Short mmCIF file of C-alpha atoms in Angstrom, two decimals:
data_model
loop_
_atom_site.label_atom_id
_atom_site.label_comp_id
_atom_site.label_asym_id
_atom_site.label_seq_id
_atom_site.Cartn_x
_atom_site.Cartn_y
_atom_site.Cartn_z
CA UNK V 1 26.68 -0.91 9.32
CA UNK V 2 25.03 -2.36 12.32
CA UNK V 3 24.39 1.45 13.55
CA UNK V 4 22.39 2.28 10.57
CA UNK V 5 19.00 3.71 11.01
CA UNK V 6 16.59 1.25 9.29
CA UNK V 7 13.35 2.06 8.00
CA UNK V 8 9.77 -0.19 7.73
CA UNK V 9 6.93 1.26 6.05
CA UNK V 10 3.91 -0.36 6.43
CA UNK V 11 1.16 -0.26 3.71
CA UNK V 12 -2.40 -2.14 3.68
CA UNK V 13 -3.54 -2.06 0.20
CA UNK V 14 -7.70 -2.51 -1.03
CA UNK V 15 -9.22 -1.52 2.15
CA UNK V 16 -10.87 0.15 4.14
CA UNK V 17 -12.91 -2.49 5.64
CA UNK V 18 -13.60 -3.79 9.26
CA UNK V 19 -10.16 -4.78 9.42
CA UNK V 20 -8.75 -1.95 8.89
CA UNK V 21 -10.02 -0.62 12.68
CA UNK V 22 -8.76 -3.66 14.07
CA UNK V 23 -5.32 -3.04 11.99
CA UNK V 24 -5.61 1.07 13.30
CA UNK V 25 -6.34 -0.19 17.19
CA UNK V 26 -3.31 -2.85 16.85
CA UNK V 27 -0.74 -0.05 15.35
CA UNK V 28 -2.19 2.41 18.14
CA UNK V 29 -1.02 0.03 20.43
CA UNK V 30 2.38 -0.13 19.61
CA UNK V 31 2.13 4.01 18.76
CA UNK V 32 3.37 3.39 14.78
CA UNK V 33 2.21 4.82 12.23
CA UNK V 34 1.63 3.43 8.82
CA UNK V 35 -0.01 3.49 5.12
CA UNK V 36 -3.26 2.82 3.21
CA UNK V 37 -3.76 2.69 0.00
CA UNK V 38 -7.36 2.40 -0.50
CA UNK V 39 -9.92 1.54 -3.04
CA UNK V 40 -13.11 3.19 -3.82
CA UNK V 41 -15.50 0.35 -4.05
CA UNK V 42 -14.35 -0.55 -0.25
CA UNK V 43 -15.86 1.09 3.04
CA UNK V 44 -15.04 4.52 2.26
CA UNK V 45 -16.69 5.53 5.77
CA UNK V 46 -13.41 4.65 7.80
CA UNK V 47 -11.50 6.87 5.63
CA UNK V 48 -11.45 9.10 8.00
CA UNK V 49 -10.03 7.37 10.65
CA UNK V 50 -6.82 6.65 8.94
CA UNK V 51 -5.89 10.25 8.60
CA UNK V 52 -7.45 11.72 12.21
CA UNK V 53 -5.30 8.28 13.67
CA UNK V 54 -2.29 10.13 11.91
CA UNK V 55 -1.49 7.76 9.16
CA UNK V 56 -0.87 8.14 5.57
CA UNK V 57 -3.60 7.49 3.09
CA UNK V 58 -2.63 6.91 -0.32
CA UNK V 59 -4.62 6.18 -4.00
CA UNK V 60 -4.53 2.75 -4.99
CA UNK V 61 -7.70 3.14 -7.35
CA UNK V 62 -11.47 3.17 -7.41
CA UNK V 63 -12.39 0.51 -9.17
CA UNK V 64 -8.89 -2.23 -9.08
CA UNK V 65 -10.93 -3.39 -12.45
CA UNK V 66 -7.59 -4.29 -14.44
CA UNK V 67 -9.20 -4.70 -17.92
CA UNK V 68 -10.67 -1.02 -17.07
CA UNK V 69 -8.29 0.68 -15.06
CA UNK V 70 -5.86 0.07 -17.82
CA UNK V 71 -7.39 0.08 -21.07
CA UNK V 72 -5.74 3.19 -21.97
CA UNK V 73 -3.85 6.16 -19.43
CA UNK V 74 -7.39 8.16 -19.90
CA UNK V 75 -9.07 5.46 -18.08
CA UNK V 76 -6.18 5.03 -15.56
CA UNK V 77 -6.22 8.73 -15.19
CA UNK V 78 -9.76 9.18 -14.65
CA UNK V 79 -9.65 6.25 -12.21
CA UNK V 80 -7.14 7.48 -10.25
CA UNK V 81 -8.72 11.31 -9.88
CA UNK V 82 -12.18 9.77 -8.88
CA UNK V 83 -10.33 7.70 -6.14
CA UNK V 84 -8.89 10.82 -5.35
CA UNK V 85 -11.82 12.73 -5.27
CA UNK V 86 -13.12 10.21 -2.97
CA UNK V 87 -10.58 10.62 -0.59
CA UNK V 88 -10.84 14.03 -0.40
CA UNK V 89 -14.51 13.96 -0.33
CA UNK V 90 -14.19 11.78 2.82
CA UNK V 91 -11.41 12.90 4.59
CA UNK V 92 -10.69 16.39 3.50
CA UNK V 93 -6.70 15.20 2.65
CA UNK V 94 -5.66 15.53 -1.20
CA UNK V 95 -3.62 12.42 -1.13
CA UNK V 96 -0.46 12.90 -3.14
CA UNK V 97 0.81 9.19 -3.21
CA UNK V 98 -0.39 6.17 -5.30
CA UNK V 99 0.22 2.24 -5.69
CA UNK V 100 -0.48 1.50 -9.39
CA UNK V 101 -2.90 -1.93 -9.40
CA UNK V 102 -0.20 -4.84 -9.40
CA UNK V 103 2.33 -2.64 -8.29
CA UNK V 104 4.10 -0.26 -11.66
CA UNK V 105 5.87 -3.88 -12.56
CA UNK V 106 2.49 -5.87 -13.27
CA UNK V 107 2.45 -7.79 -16.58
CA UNK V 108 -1.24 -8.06 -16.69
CA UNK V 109 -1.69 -4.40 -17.76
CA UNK V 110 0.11 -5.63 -20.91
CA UNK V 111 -3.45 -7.60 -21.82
CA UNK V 112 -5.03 -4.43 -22.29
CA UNK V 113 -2.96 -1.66 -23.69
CA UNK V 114 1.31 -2.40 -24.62
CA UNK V 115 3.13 0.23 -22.78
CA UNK V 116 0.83 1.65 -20.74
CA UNK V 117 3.12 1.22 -17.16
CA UNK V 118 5.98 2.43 -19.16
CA UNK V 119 3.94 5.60 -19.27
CA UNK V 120 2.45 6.17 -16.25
CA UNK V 121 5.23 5.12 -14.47
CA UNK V 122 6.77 8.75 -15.78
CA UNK V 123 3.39 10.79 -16.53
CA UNK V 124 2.29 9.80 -12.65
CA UNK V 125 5.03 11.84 -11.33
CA UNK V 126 4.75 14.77 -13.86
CA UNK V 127 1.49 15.39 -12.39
CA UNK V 128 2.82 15.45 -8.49
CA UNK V 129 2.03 11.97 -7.24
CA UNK V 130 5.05 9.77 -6.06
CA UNK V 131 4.00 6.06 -6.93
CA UNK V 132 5.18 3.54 -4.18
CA UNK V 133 6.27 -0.27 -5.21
CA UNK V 134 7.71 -2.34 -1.98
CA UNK V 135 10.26 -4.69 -1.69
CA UNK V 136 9.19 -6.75 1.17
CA UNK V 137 5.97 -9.00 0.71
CA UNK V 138 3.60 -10.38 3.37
CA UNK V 139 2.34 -13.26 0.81
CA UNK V 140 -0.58 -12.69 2.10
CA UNK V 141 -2.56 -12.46 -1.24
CA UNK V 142 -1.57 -15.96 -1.95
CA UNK V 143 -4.55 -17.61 -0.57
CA UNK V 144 -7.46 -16.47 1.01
CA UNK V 145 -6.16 -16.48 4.36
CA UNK V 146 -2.69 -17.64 5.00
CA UNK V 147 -1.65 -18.36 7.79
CA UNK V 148 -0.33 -16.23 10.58
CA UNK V 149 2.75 -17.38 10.90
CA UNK V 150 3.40 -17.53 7.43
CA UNK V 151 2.77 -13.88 6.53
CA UNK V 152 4.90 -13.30 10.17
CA UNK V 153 8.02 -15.57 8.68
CA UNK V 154 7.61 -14.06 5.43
CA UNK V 155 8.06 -10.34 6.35
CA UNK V 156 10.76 -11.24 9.09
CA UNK V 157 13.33 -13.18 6.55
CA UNK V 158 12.54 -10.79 3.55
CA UNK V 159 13.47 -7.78 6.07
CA UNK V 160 16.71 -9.56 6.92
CA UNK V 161 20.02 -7.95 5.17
CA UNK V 162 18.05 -4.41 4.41
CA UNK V 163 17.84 -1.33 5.57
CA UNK V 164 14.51 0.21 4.16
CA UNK V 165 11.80 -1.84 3.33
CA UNK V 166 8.10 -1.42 2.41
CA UNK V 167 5.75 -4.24 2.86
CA UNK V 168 3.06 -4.99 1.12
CA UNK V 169 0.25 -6.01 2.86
CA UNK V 170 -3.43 -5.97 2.62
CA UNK V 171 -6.60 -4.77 4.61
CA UNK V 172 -9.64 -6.70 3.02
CA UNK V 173 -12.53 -8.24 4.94
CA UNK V 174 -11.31 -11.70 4.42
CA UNK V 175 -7.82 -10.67 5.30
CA UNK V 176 -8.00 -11.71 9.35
CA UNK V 177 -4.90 -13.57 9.78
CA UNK V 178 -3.68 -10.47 8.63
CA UNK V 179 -4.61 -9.11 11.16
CA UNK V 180 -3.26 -11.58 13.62
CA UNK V 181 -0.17 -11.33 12.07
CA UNK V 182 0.56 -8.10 12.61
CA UNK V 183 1.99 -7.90 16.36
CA UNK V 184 4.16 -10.35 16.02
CA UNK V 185 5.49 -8.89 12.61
CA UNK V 186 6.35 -5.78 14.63
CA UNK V 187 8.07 -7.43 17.38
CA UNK V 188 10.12 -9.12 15.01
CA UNK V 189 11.11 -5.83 13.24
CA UNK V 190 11.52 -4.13 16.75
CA UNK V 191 13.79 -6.55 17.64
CA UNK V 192 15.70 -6.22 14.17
CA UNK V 193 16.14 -2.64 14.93
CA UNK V 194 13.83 -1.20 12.48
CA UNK V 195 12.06 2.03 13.20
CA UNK V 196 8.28 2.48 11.56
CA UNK V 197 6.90 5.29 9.67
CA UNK V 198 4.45 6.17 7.25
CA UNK V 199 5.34 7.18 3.33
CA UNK V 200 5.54 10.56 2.36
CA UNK V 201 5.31 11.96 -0.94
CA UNK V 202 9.32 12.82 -0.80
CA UNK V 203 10.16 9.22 0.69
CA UNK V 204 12.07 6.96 -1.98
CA UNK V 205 9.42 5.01 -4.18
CA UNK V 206 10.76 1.77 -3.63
CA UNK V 207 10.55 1.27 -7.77
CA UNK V 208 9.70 -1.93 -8.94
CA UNK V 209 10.57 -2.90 -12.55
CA UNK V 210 8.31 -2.11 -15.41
CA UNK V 211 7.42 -4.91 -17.15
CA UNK V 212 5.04 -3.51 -19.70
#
């Protein structure tokens, strides 16, 4: 249906870091909103300027140590509640949403404890988080920086044929073309009709398949 509302979320995943301003200035710009899913070893001091900017800011995890993050759901618990309790700490917001490390359909959890996605992916939302997946990647994790106009023609034909899509992308230090990226990844989805928001705890999670 060519008059069908279509949704873009936007999420930047292991920040904050410098980047993350220029990503906040750059989404001002355009007057969208989107979401972060931060870490807690990164610069916890723009926290704050996700939320007063009036984006989302979601739990990724504290650490994004694999072989401790998922040794067992204790550790993954404990990781994600002192992420949380930096986030709160920092920006006064108890963040109900999460992105599991690897996304909930990550095989490299299975290294360290069988099962354990299979089990958070159900005990996660018994406690009140909604976990978040996407279904539209950047690529721009592939490399250290790829470039611009890959990330831009990756997000633009993964986009094409749906009608709600969640992009991952990512907001490290090293991640400038990123950056550069961005505008012309929003003028593409403009011009495909898309409208952007940021996740909420009640928006579909965009579920992945568990793996493990």
């Amino acid at each position: 249906d060519a008059n069908a509302v279509k949704t873009v979320y936007f999420t930047f995943d292991d920040g904050p870091s410098a980047n993350t301003l220029k990503i906040l200035d750059i989404l001002d710009s355009y007057g969208i909103k989107a979401t972060f899913f931060v870490i807690g070893t990164a610069k916890s001091e723009y926290m704050p300027q996700i939320v007063n900017r009036g984006h989302t800011i979601g739990l990724h995890s504290a650490t994004h140590n694999y072989s401790s993050v998922y040794a067992d759901v204790n550790s993954y618990l404990a990781d994600i509640q002192q992420i949380s309790d930096i986030v709160y700490n920092t920006t006064g917001v108890r963040s109900n949403i999460v992105r599991f490390p690897g996304g909930s359909s990550n095989k490299v959890s299975a290294k360290y404890c069988n099962g354990i996605m299979t089990d958070l992916t159900v005990r996660i939302p018994s406690l009140g988080y909604s976990y978040f997946d996407w279904n539209v990647s950047s690529g721009d994790a592939s490399a250290v920086r790829v470039p611009a106009d890959k990330i831009v023609s990756n997000v633009l034909s993964s986009a094409k044929g749906k009608n709600s899509i969640c992009v991952l992308m990512h907001d490290t230090s090293v991640k400038t073309t990123t950056v550069d990226a961005l505008p012309a990844i929003i003028e593409g989805l403009d011009a495909m009709g898309f409208r952007f928001e940021a996740l909420k705890a009640e928006t579909y999670g965009f579920h992945q398949a568990v793996n493990n």
